[in-house]
PDB file of C-alpha atoms in Angstrom:
ATOM      1  CA  GLU J   1      14.320   3.304 -12.310  1.00 80.00           C
ATOM      2  CA  ASP J   2      12.052   4.550  -9.515  1.00 83.00           C
ATOM      3  CA  GLN J   3      12.974   2.955  -6.209  1.00 90.00           C
ATOM      4  CA  VAL J   4      12.110   3.147  -2.503  1.00 94.00           C
ATOM      5  CA  THR J   5      14.341   1.740   0.254  1.00 96.00           C
ATOM      6  CA  GLN J   6      13.390   1.654   3.935  1.00 97.00           C
ATOM      7  CA  SER J   7      15.698   1.169   6.894  1.00 97.00           C
ATOM      8  CA  PRO J   8      16.055  -0.455   9.269  1.00 97.00           C
ATOM      9  CA  GLU J   9      14.088  -3.600   8.389  1.00 95.00           C
ATOM     10  CA  ALA J  10      13.182  -4.057  12.036  1.00 97.00           C
ATOM     11  CA  LEU J  11      13.510  -1.888  15.131  1.00 98.00           C
ATOM     12  CA  ARG J  12      12.904  -2.782  18.740  1.00 98.00           C
ATOM     13  CA  LEU J  13      12.537   0.061  21.240  1.00 97.00           C
ATOM     14  CA  GLN J  14      11.706   0.418  24.874  1.00 97.00           C
ATOM     15  CA  GLU J  15       8.530   2.338  25.683  1.00 97.00           C
ATOM     16  CA  GLY J  16       9.394   6.044  25.738  1.00 97.00           C
ATOM     17  CA  GLU J  17      12.576   5.612  23.675  1.00 97.00           C
ATOM     18  CA  SER J  18      12.347   7.969  20.674  1.00 97.00           C
ATOM     19  CA  SER J  19      13.784   7.047  17.272  1.00 98.00           C
ATOM     20  CA  SER J  20      13.461   7.581  13.516  1.00 98.00           C
ATOM     21  CA  LEU J  21      12.654   5.415  10.521  1.00 98.00           C
ATOM     22  CA  ASN J  22      14.226   6.189   7.153  1.00 98.00           C
ATOM     23  CA  CYS J  23      12.800   6.093   3.627  1.00 98.00           C
ATOM     24  CA  SER J  24      15.217   6.798   0.769  1.00 98.00           C
ATOM     25  CA  TYR J  25      13.771   7.273  -2.682  1.00 95.00           C
ATOM     26  CA  THR J  26      14.891   7.673  -6.270  1.00 92.00           C
ATOM     27  CA  VAL J  27      12.259   9.023  -8.628  1.00 87.00           C
ATOM     28  CA  SER J  28      12.200  11.152 -11.729  1.00 83.00           C
ATOM     29  CA  GLY J  29      10.160  13.953 -10.217  1.00 85.00           C
ATOM     30  CA  LEU J  30       8.273  13.434  -6.959  1.00 88.00           C
ATOM     31  CA  ARG J  31       4.528  13.836  -7.049  1.00 88.00           C
ATOM     32  CA  GLY J  32       3.991  12.657  -3.469  1.00 90.00           C
ATOM     33  CA  LEU J  33       5.512  10.575  -0.665  1.00 94.00           C
ATOM     34  CA  PHE J  34       3.222   8.615   1.647  1.00 94.00           C
ATOM     35  CA  TRP J  35       3.542   6.942   5.016  1.00 96.00           C
ATOM     36  CA  TYR J  36       1.263   4.083   6.049  1.00 95.00           C
ATOM     37  CA  ARG J  37       0.918   1.928   9.139  1.00 96.00           C
ATOM     38  CA  GLN J  38       0.103  -1.765   8.793  1.00 96.00           C
ATOM     39  CA  ASP J  39      -0.982  -4.032  11.638  1.00 96.00           C
ATOM     40  CA  PRO J  40      -0.633  -7.823  11.264  1.00 91.00           C
ATOM     41  CA  GLY J  41      -3.349  -9.322   9.068  1.00 87.00           C
ATOM     42  CA  LYS J  42      -4.776  -5.947   8.081  1.00 92.00           C
ATOM     43  CA  GLY J  43      -4.581  -3.524   5.179  1.00 93.00           C
ATOM     44  CA  PRO J  44      -2.305  -0.481   5.394  1.00 94.00           C
ATOM     45  CA  GLU J  45      -3.719   2.594   7.085  1.00 93.00           C
ATOM     46  CA  PHE J  46      -2.847   6.038   5.736  1.00 92.00           C
ATOM     47  CA  LEU J  47      -0.757   8.334   7.961  1.00 95.00           C
ATOM     48  CA  PHE J  48       0.746  11.215   5.940  1.00 93.00           C
ATOM     49  CA  THR J  49       1.321  12.652   2.497  1.00 93.00           C
ATOM     50  CA  LEU J  50       4.311  14.931   1.827  1.00 95.00           C
ATOM     51  CA  TYR J  51       4.684  16.782  -1.446  1.00 91.00           C
ATOM     52  CA  SER J  52       7.830  18.911  -1.335  1.00 92.00           C
ATOM     53  CA  ALA J  53      11.221  19.098   0.373  1.00 94.00           C
ATOM     54  CA  GLY J  54      11.050  20.832   3.730  1.00 96.00           C
ATOM     55  CA  GLU J  55       7.480  19.810   4.404  1.00 96.00           C
ATOM     56  CA  GLU J  56       6.620  18.311   7.811  1.00 97.00           C
ATOM     57  CA  LYS J  57       3.450  16.727   9.177  1.00 97.00           C
ATOM     58  CA  GLU J  58       2.575  15.536  12.669  1.00 97.00           C
ATOM     59  CA  LYS J  59       0.040  13.212  14.195  1.00 94.00           C
ATOM     60  CA  GLU J  60       0.156  12.359  17.893  1.00 95.00           C
ATOM     61  CA  ARG J  61       3.621  10.831  18.529  1.00 97.00           C
ATOM     62  CA  LEU J  62       4.547  10.681  14.839  1.00 98.00           C
ATOM     63  CA  LYS J  63       6.224  13.339  12.727  1.00 98.00           C
ATOM     64  CA  ALA J  64       7.127  12.928   9.055  1.00 98.00           C
ATOM     65  CA  THR J  65       9.722  15.052   7.278  1.00 98.00           C
ATOM     66  CA  LEU J  66      10.879  15.207   3.672  1.00 97.00           C
ATOM     67  CA  THR J  67      14.100  16.138   1.865  1.00 95.00           C
ATOM     68  CA  LYS J  68      14.958  15.787  -1.828  1.00 91.00           C
ATOM     69  CA  LYS J  69      16.316  12.266  -1.313  1.00 94.00           C
ATOM     70  CA  GLU J  70      14.673  10.843   1.799  1.00 97.00           C
ATOM     71  CA  SER J  71      11.922  11.017   4.353  1.00 98.00           C
ATOM     72  CA  PHE J  72      12.029  10.337   8.064  1.00 98.00           C
ATOM     73  CA  LEU J  73       9.273   9.161  10.353  1.00 98.00           C
ATOM     74  CA  HIS J  74      10.155  10.330  13.844  1.00 98.00           C
ATOM     75  CA  ILE J  75       8.500   8.554  16.758  1.00 97.00           C
ATOM     76  CA  THR J  76       8.566  10.459  20.047  1.00 97.00           C
ATOM     77  CA  ALA J  77       8.079   8.611  23.338  1.00 97.00           C
ATOM     78  CA  PRO J  78       6.466   5.582  21.674  1.00 97.00           C
ATOM     79  CA  LYS J  79       3.940   3.331  23.358  1.00 97.00           C
ATOM     80  CA  PRO J  80       3.370  -0.422  22.839  1.00 97.00           C
ATOM     81  CA  GLU J  81       0.329   0.376  20.662  1.00 97.00           C
ATOM     82  CA  ASP J  82       2.676   2.036  18.156  1.00 97.00           C
ATOM     83  CA  SER J  83       4.044  -1.421  17.327  1.00 98.00           C
ATOM     84  CA  ALA J  84       3.337  -2.083  13.633  1.00 97.00           C
ATOM     85  CA  THR J  85       4.991  -2.166  10.240  1.00 96.00           C
ATOM     86  CA  TYR J  86       5.482   1.301   8.768  1.00 97.00           C
ATOM     87  CA  LEU J  87       5.416   1.573   4.990  1.00 96.00           C
ATOM     88  CA  CYS J  88       6.710   4.355   2.776  1.00 96.00           C
ATOM     89  CA  ALA J  89       5.518   4.855  -0.807  1.00 93.00           C
ATOM     90  CA  VAL J  90       6.174   7.333  -3.600  1.00 92.00           C
ATOM     91  CA  GLN J  91       4.347   8.469  -6.669  1.00 89.00           C
ATOM     92  CA  ALA J  92       6.500   9.847  -9.469  1.00 84.00           C
ATOM     93  CA  SER J  93       5.232  12.651 -11.659  1.00 79.00           C
ATOM     94  CA  SER J  94       6.710  10.912 -14.706  1.00 71.00           C
ATOM     95  CA  SER J  95       4.870   7.591 -14.362  1.00 64.00           C
ATOM     96  CA  ALA J  96       1.213   8.613 -14.367  1.00 62.00           C
ATOM     97  CA  SER J  97      -0.454   7.143 -11.308  1.00 68.00           C
ATOM     98  CA  LYS J  98       1.865   4.245 -10.507  1.00 79.00           C
ATOM     99  CA  ILE J  99       2.723   3.992  -6.795  1.00 85.00           C
ATOM    100  CA  ILE J 100       5.876   2.276  -5.483  1.00 89.00           C
ATOM    101  CA  PHE J 101       6.152   0.964  -1.926  1.00 92.00           C
ATOM    102  CA  GLY J 102       9.207   0.213   0.166  1.00 94.00           C
ATOM    103  CA  SER J 103       9.428  -3.114   1.997  1.00 93.00           C
ATOM    104  CA  GLY J 104       8.651  -1.516   5.356  1.00 95.00           C
ATOM    105  CA  THR J 105      10.116  -1.195   8.851  1.00 97.00           C
ATOM    106  CA  ARG J 106       8.761  -3.547  11.486  1.00 96.00           C
ATOM    107  CA  LEU J 107       8.598  -1.574  14.744  1.00 98.00           C
ATOM    108  CA  SER J 108       8.234  -3.254  18.125  1.00 98.00           C
ATOM    109  CA  ILE J 109       7.805  -1.268  21.351  1.00 97.00           C
ATOM    110  CA  ARG J 110       8.451  -3.126  24.618  1.00 96.00           C
ATOM    111  CA  PRO J 111       6.543  -2.009  27.747  1.00 95.00           C
TER     112      PRO J 111
ATOM    113  CA  GLU Q   1     -19.427   3.529   6.725  1.00 83.00           C
ATOM    114  CA  ALA Q   2     -16.763   4.386   4.144  1.00 83.00           C
ATOM    115  CA  GLN Q   3     -14.947   1.212   3.190  1.00 93.00           C
ATOM    116  CA  VAL Q   4     -13.260  -0.993   0.622  1.00 96.00           C
ATOM    117  CA  THR Q   5     -14.480  -4.585   0.617  1.00 97.00           C
ATOM    118  CA  GLN Q   6     -12.819  -7.635  -0.901  1.00 97.00           C
ATOM    119  CA  ASN Q   7     -14.128 -11.147  -1.459  1.00 97.00           C
ATOM    120  CA  PRO Q   8     -13.196 -13.788  -0.748  1.00 97.00           C
ATOM    121  CA  ARG Q   9     -10.915 -13.136   2.223  1.00 97.00           C
ATOM    122  CA  TYR Q  10      -9.258 -16.542   1.930  1.00 97.00           C
ATOM    123  CA  LEU Q  11      -9.000 -18.815  -1.096  1.00 97.00           C
ATOM    124  CA  ILE Q  12      -7.275 -22.117  -1.793  1.00 97.00           C
ATOM    125  CA  THR Q  13      -7.270 -23.221  -5.418  1.00 96.00           C
ATOM    126  CA  VAL Q  14      -5.343 -25.383  -7.849  1.00 97.00           C
ATOM    127  CA  THR Q  15      -3.076 -24.460 -10.725  1.00 97.00           C
ATOM    128  CA  GLY Q  16      -4.966 -23.401 -13.847  1.00 96.00           C
ATOM    129  CA  LYS Q  17      -8.408 -22.926 -12.315  1.00 97.00           C
ATOM    130  CA  LYS Q  18      -9.655 -19.442 -13.195  1.00 97.00           C
ATOM    131  CA  LEU Q  19     -10.628 -17.229 -10.274  1.00 97.00           C
ATOM    132  CA  THR Q  20     -11.868 -13.710  -9.588  1.00 98.00           C
ATOM    133  CA  VAL Q  21     -11.302 -11.595  -6.502  1.00 98.00           C
ATOM    134  CA  THR Q  22     -13.865  -8.837  -6.180  1.00 98.00           C
ATOM    135  CA  CYS Q  23     -13.222  -5.326  -4.867  1.00 98.00           C
ATOM    136  CA  SER Q  24     -15.848  -2.710  -4.150  1.00 98.00           C
ATOM    137  CA  GLN Q  25     -15.708   0.800  -2.663  1.00 97.00           C
ATOM    138  CA  ASN Q  26     -18.542   3.024  -1.489  1.00 96.00           C
ATOM    139  CA  MET Q  27     -16.715   6.368  -1.482  1.00 94.00           C
ATOM    140  CA  ASN Q  28     -17.184   7.338  -5.154  1.00 93.00           C
ATOM    141  CA  HIS Q  29     -13.398   7.237  -5.648  1.00 93.00           C
ATOM    142  CA  GLU Q  30     -11.958   7.575  -9.142  1.00 92.00           C
ATOM    143  CA  TYR Q  31      -8.679   5.762  -8.456  1.00 91.00           C
ATOM    144  CA  MET Q  32      -8.541   2.052  -7.650  1.00 94.00           C
ATOM    145  CA  SER Q  33      -5.573  -0.262  -7.483  1.00 94.00           C
ATOM    146  CA  TRP Q  34      -4.526  -3.849  -6.788  1.00 97.00           C
ATOM    147  CA  TYR Q  35      -1.390  -4.832  -4.879  1.00 96.00           C
ATOM    148  CA  ARG Q  36       0.228  -8.056  -3.844  1.00 97.00           C
ATOM    149  CA  GLN Q  37       2.279  -8.320  -0.662  1.00 95.00           C
ATOM    150  CA  ASP Q  38       5.020 -10.909  -0.241  1.00 93.00           C
ATOM    151  CA  PRO Q  39       7.512 -11.295   2.630  1.00 87.00           C
ATOM    152  CA  GLY Q  40      10.626  -9.207   2.044  1.00 82.00           C
ATOM    153  CA  LEU Q  41       9.220  -7.649  -1.124  1.00 85.00           C
ATOM    154  CA  GLY Q  42       6.662  -5.285   0.323  1.00 86.00           C
ATOM    155  CA  LEU Q  43       3.596  -4.125  -1.562  1.00 92.00           C
ATOM    156  CA  ARG Q  44       3.857  -4.285  -5.337  1.00 94.00           C
ATOM    157  CA  GLN Q  45       1.297  -2.696  -7.611  1.00 92.00           C
ATOM    158  CA  ILE Q  46      -0.371  -5.056 -10.087  1.00 96.00           C
ATOM    159  CA  TYR Q  47      -2.839  -2.825 -11.959  1.00 95.00           C
ATOM    160  CA  TYR Q  48      -4.493   0.503 -11.347  1.00 93.00           C
ATOM    161  CA  SER Q  49      -7.447   2.379 -12.750  1.00 93.00           C
ATOM    162  CA  MET Q  50      -7.912   6.123 -12.870  1.00 90.00           C
ATOM    163  CA  ASN Q  51     -11.595   5.897 -13.787  1.00 90.00           C
ATOM    164  CA  VAL Q  52     -14.221   3.756 -15.500  1.00 93.00           C
ATOM    165  CA  GLU Q  53     -12.804   1.950 -18.544  1.00 91.00           C
ATOM    166  CA  VAL Q  54      -9.291   3.354 -17.828  1.00 90.00           C
ATOM    167  CA  THR Q  55      -6.778   0.806 -16.539  1.00 94.00           C
ATOM    168  CA  ASP Q  56      -3.000   0.536 -16.658  1.00 92.00           C
ATOM    169  CA  LYS Q  57      -0.256  -1.840 -15.629  1.00 93.00           C
ATOM    170  CA  GLY Q  58       1.658  -1.519 -12.403  1.00 91.00           C
ATOM    171  CA  ASP Q  59       4.985  -3.196 -11.675  1.00 89.00           C
ATOM    172  CA  VAL Q  60       3.857  -6.848 -11.708  1.00 95.00           C
ATOM    173  CA  PRO Q  61       0.896  -7.272 -14.111  1.00 96.00           C
ATOM    174  CA  GLU Q  62       1.889 -10.640 -15.641  1.00 97.00           C
ATOM    175  CA  GLY Q  63      -0.739 -13.325 -15.096  1.00 97.00           C
ATOM    176  CA  TYR Q  64      -3.458 -10.890 -14.015  1.00 98.00           C
ATOM    177  CA  LYS Q  65      -6.364  -9.097 -15.672  1.00 98.00           C
ATOM    178  CA  VAL Q  66      -8.635  -6.345 -14.414  1.00 97.00           C
ATOM    179  CA  SER Q  67     -11.727  -4.515 -15.585  1.00 95.00           C
ATOM    180  CA  ARG Q  68     -13.438  -1.283 -14.525  1.00 96.00           C
ATOM    181  CA  LYS Q  69     -16.955  -1.296 -15.899  1.00 96.00           C
ATOM    182  CA  GLU Q  70     -18.427   0.548 -12.929  1.00 96.00           C
ATOM    183  CA  LYS Q  71     -16.841   3.192 -10.733  1.00 95.00           C
ATOM    184  CA  ARG Q  72     -17.310   1.231  -7.507  1.00 97.00           C
ATOM    185  CA  ASN Q  73     -16.001  -2.174  -8.652  1.00 98.00           C
ATOM    186  CA  PHE Q  74     -12.538  -3.314  -9.717  1.00 98.00           C
ATOM    187  CA  PRO Q  75     -12.255  -7.115  -9.921  1.00 98.00           C
ATOM    188  CA  LEU Q  76      -8.911  -8.916 -10.210  1.00 98.00           C
ATOM    189  CA  ILE Q  77      -8.937 -11.929 -12.522  1.00 98.00           C
ATOM    190  CA  LEU Q  78      -6.415 -14.766 -12.569  1.00 97.00           C
ATOM    191  CA  GLU Q  79      -7.119 -16.649 -15.808  1.00 95.00           C
ATOM    192  CA  SER Q  80      -4.718 -19.526 -15.084  1.00 97.00           C
ATOM    193  CA  PRO Q  81      -3.300 -19.232 -11.557  1.00 97.00           C
ATOM    194  CA  SER Q  82       0.143 -20.616 -10.807  1.00 97.00           C
ATOM    195  CA  PRO Q  83       1.853 -21.313  -7.447  1.00 97.00           C
ATOM    196  CA  ASN Q  84       3.980 -18.142  -7.774  1.00 96.00           C
ATOM    197  CA  GLN Q  85       0.754 -16.147  -7.476  1.00 98.00           C
ATOM    198  CA  THR Q  86       0.298 -17.377  -3.922  1.00 98.00           C
ATOM    199  CA  SER Q  87       0.255 -14.126  -1.993  1.00 97.00           C
ATOM    200  CA  LEU Q  88      -1.714 -11.603   0.066  1.00 97.00           C
ATOM    201  CA  TYR Q  89      -3.690  -9.276  -2.193  1.00 98.00           C
ATOM    202  CA  PHE Q  90      -4.961  -5.802  -1.339  1.00 97.00           C
ATOM    203  CA  CYS Q  91      -7.359  -3.542  -3.184  1.00 97.00           C
ATOM    204  CA  ALA Q  92      -7.203   0.207  -2.563  1.00 95.00           C
ATOM    205  CA  SER Q  93      -9.068   3.327  -3.667  1.00 94.00           C
ATOM    206  CA  SER Q  94      -8.665   7.102  -3.458  1.00 91.00           C
ATOM    207  CA  PHE Q  95      -9.897  10.386  -4.900  1.00 86.00           C
ATOM    208  CA  GLY Q  96      -8.000  11.940  -7.752  1.00 73.00           C
ATOM    209  CA  GLN Q  97      -5.079  10.107  -9.327  1.00 69.00           C
ATOM    210  CA  GLY Q  98      -3.722   8.241  -6.327  1.00 63.00           C
ATOM    211  CA  ALA Q  99      -1.556  10.936  -4.784  1.00 59.00           C
ATOM    212  CA  GLU Q 100      -4.209  11.503  -2.149  1.00 67.00           C
ATOM    213  CA  THR Q 101      -5.123   9.164   0.701  1.00 82.00           C
ATOM    214  CA  GLN Q 102      -5.504   5.543  -0.350  1.00 88.00           C
ATOM    215  CA  TYR Q 103      -8.007   3.421   1.557  1.00 92.00           C
ATOM    216  CA  PHE Q 104      -7.105  -0.254   1.631  1.00 95.00           C
ATOM    217  CA  GLY Q 105      -9.342  -3.283   1.797  1.00 96.00           C
ATOM    218  CA  PRO Q 106      -8.840  -6.043   4.397  1.00 95.00           C
ATOM    219  CA  GLY Q 107      -6.863  -8.292   2.044  1.00 97.00           C
ATOM    220  CA  THR Q 108      -7.374 -11.635   0.294  1.00 98.00           C
ATOM    221  CA  ARG Q 109      -5.012 -14.461   1.140  1.00 97.00           C
ATOM    222  CA  LEU Q 110      -4.598 -16.749  -1.887  1.00 98.00           C
ATOM    223  CA  LEU Q 111      -2.929 -20.162  -1.958  1.00 98.00           C
ATOM    224  CA  VAL Q 112      -2.406 -21.809  -5.349  1.00 97.00           C
ATOM    225  CA  LEU Q 113      -1.514 -25.503  -5.137  1.00 97.00           C
TER     226      LEU Q 113
END
């Protein structure tokens, strides 16, 4: 069964304190892995798509990496405005266009 | 402005009273999808559509119906709502078959009494 697990559930950091969020996945053939940011009361906002192991993408203080079993979202020198819930999702090549989300990591950055 | 719109944004209803949540996108996207979001369970896909007249079940389709008669619209229908369908619902759209960027609507918060 296709599955996505994110850890930790919640993470509190001091401003400037770098860290990583984890997304472990089990799929029968990966078509794509996606990272989204969600602010309270709003819809998720797309960040990155990764397609194959070894791929990396960056955007401002965020960097996403992908291996055959997991993806990491690295946050370098975060600011309070980076506080949000970060969601990981996968699309398996075997299940047409179904998309499976993890339950998210709630990130809080203290000034 | 490129966007996905949902209506209504908030809805309180009673068990068994049929309701429809509308979703519309102005980006000419082929792929549209409905999700529900519940605390601790994350986003779960209800139904998706790869194009007009093509729909398929996601992970939690029970109690829901959808239709895709036009490319821009993808309404979610609850024929006989029950309290366990109380949730936050999101519509999303993207080019291609969903592997590309999904744009999400603002959400519809539903309470079924």
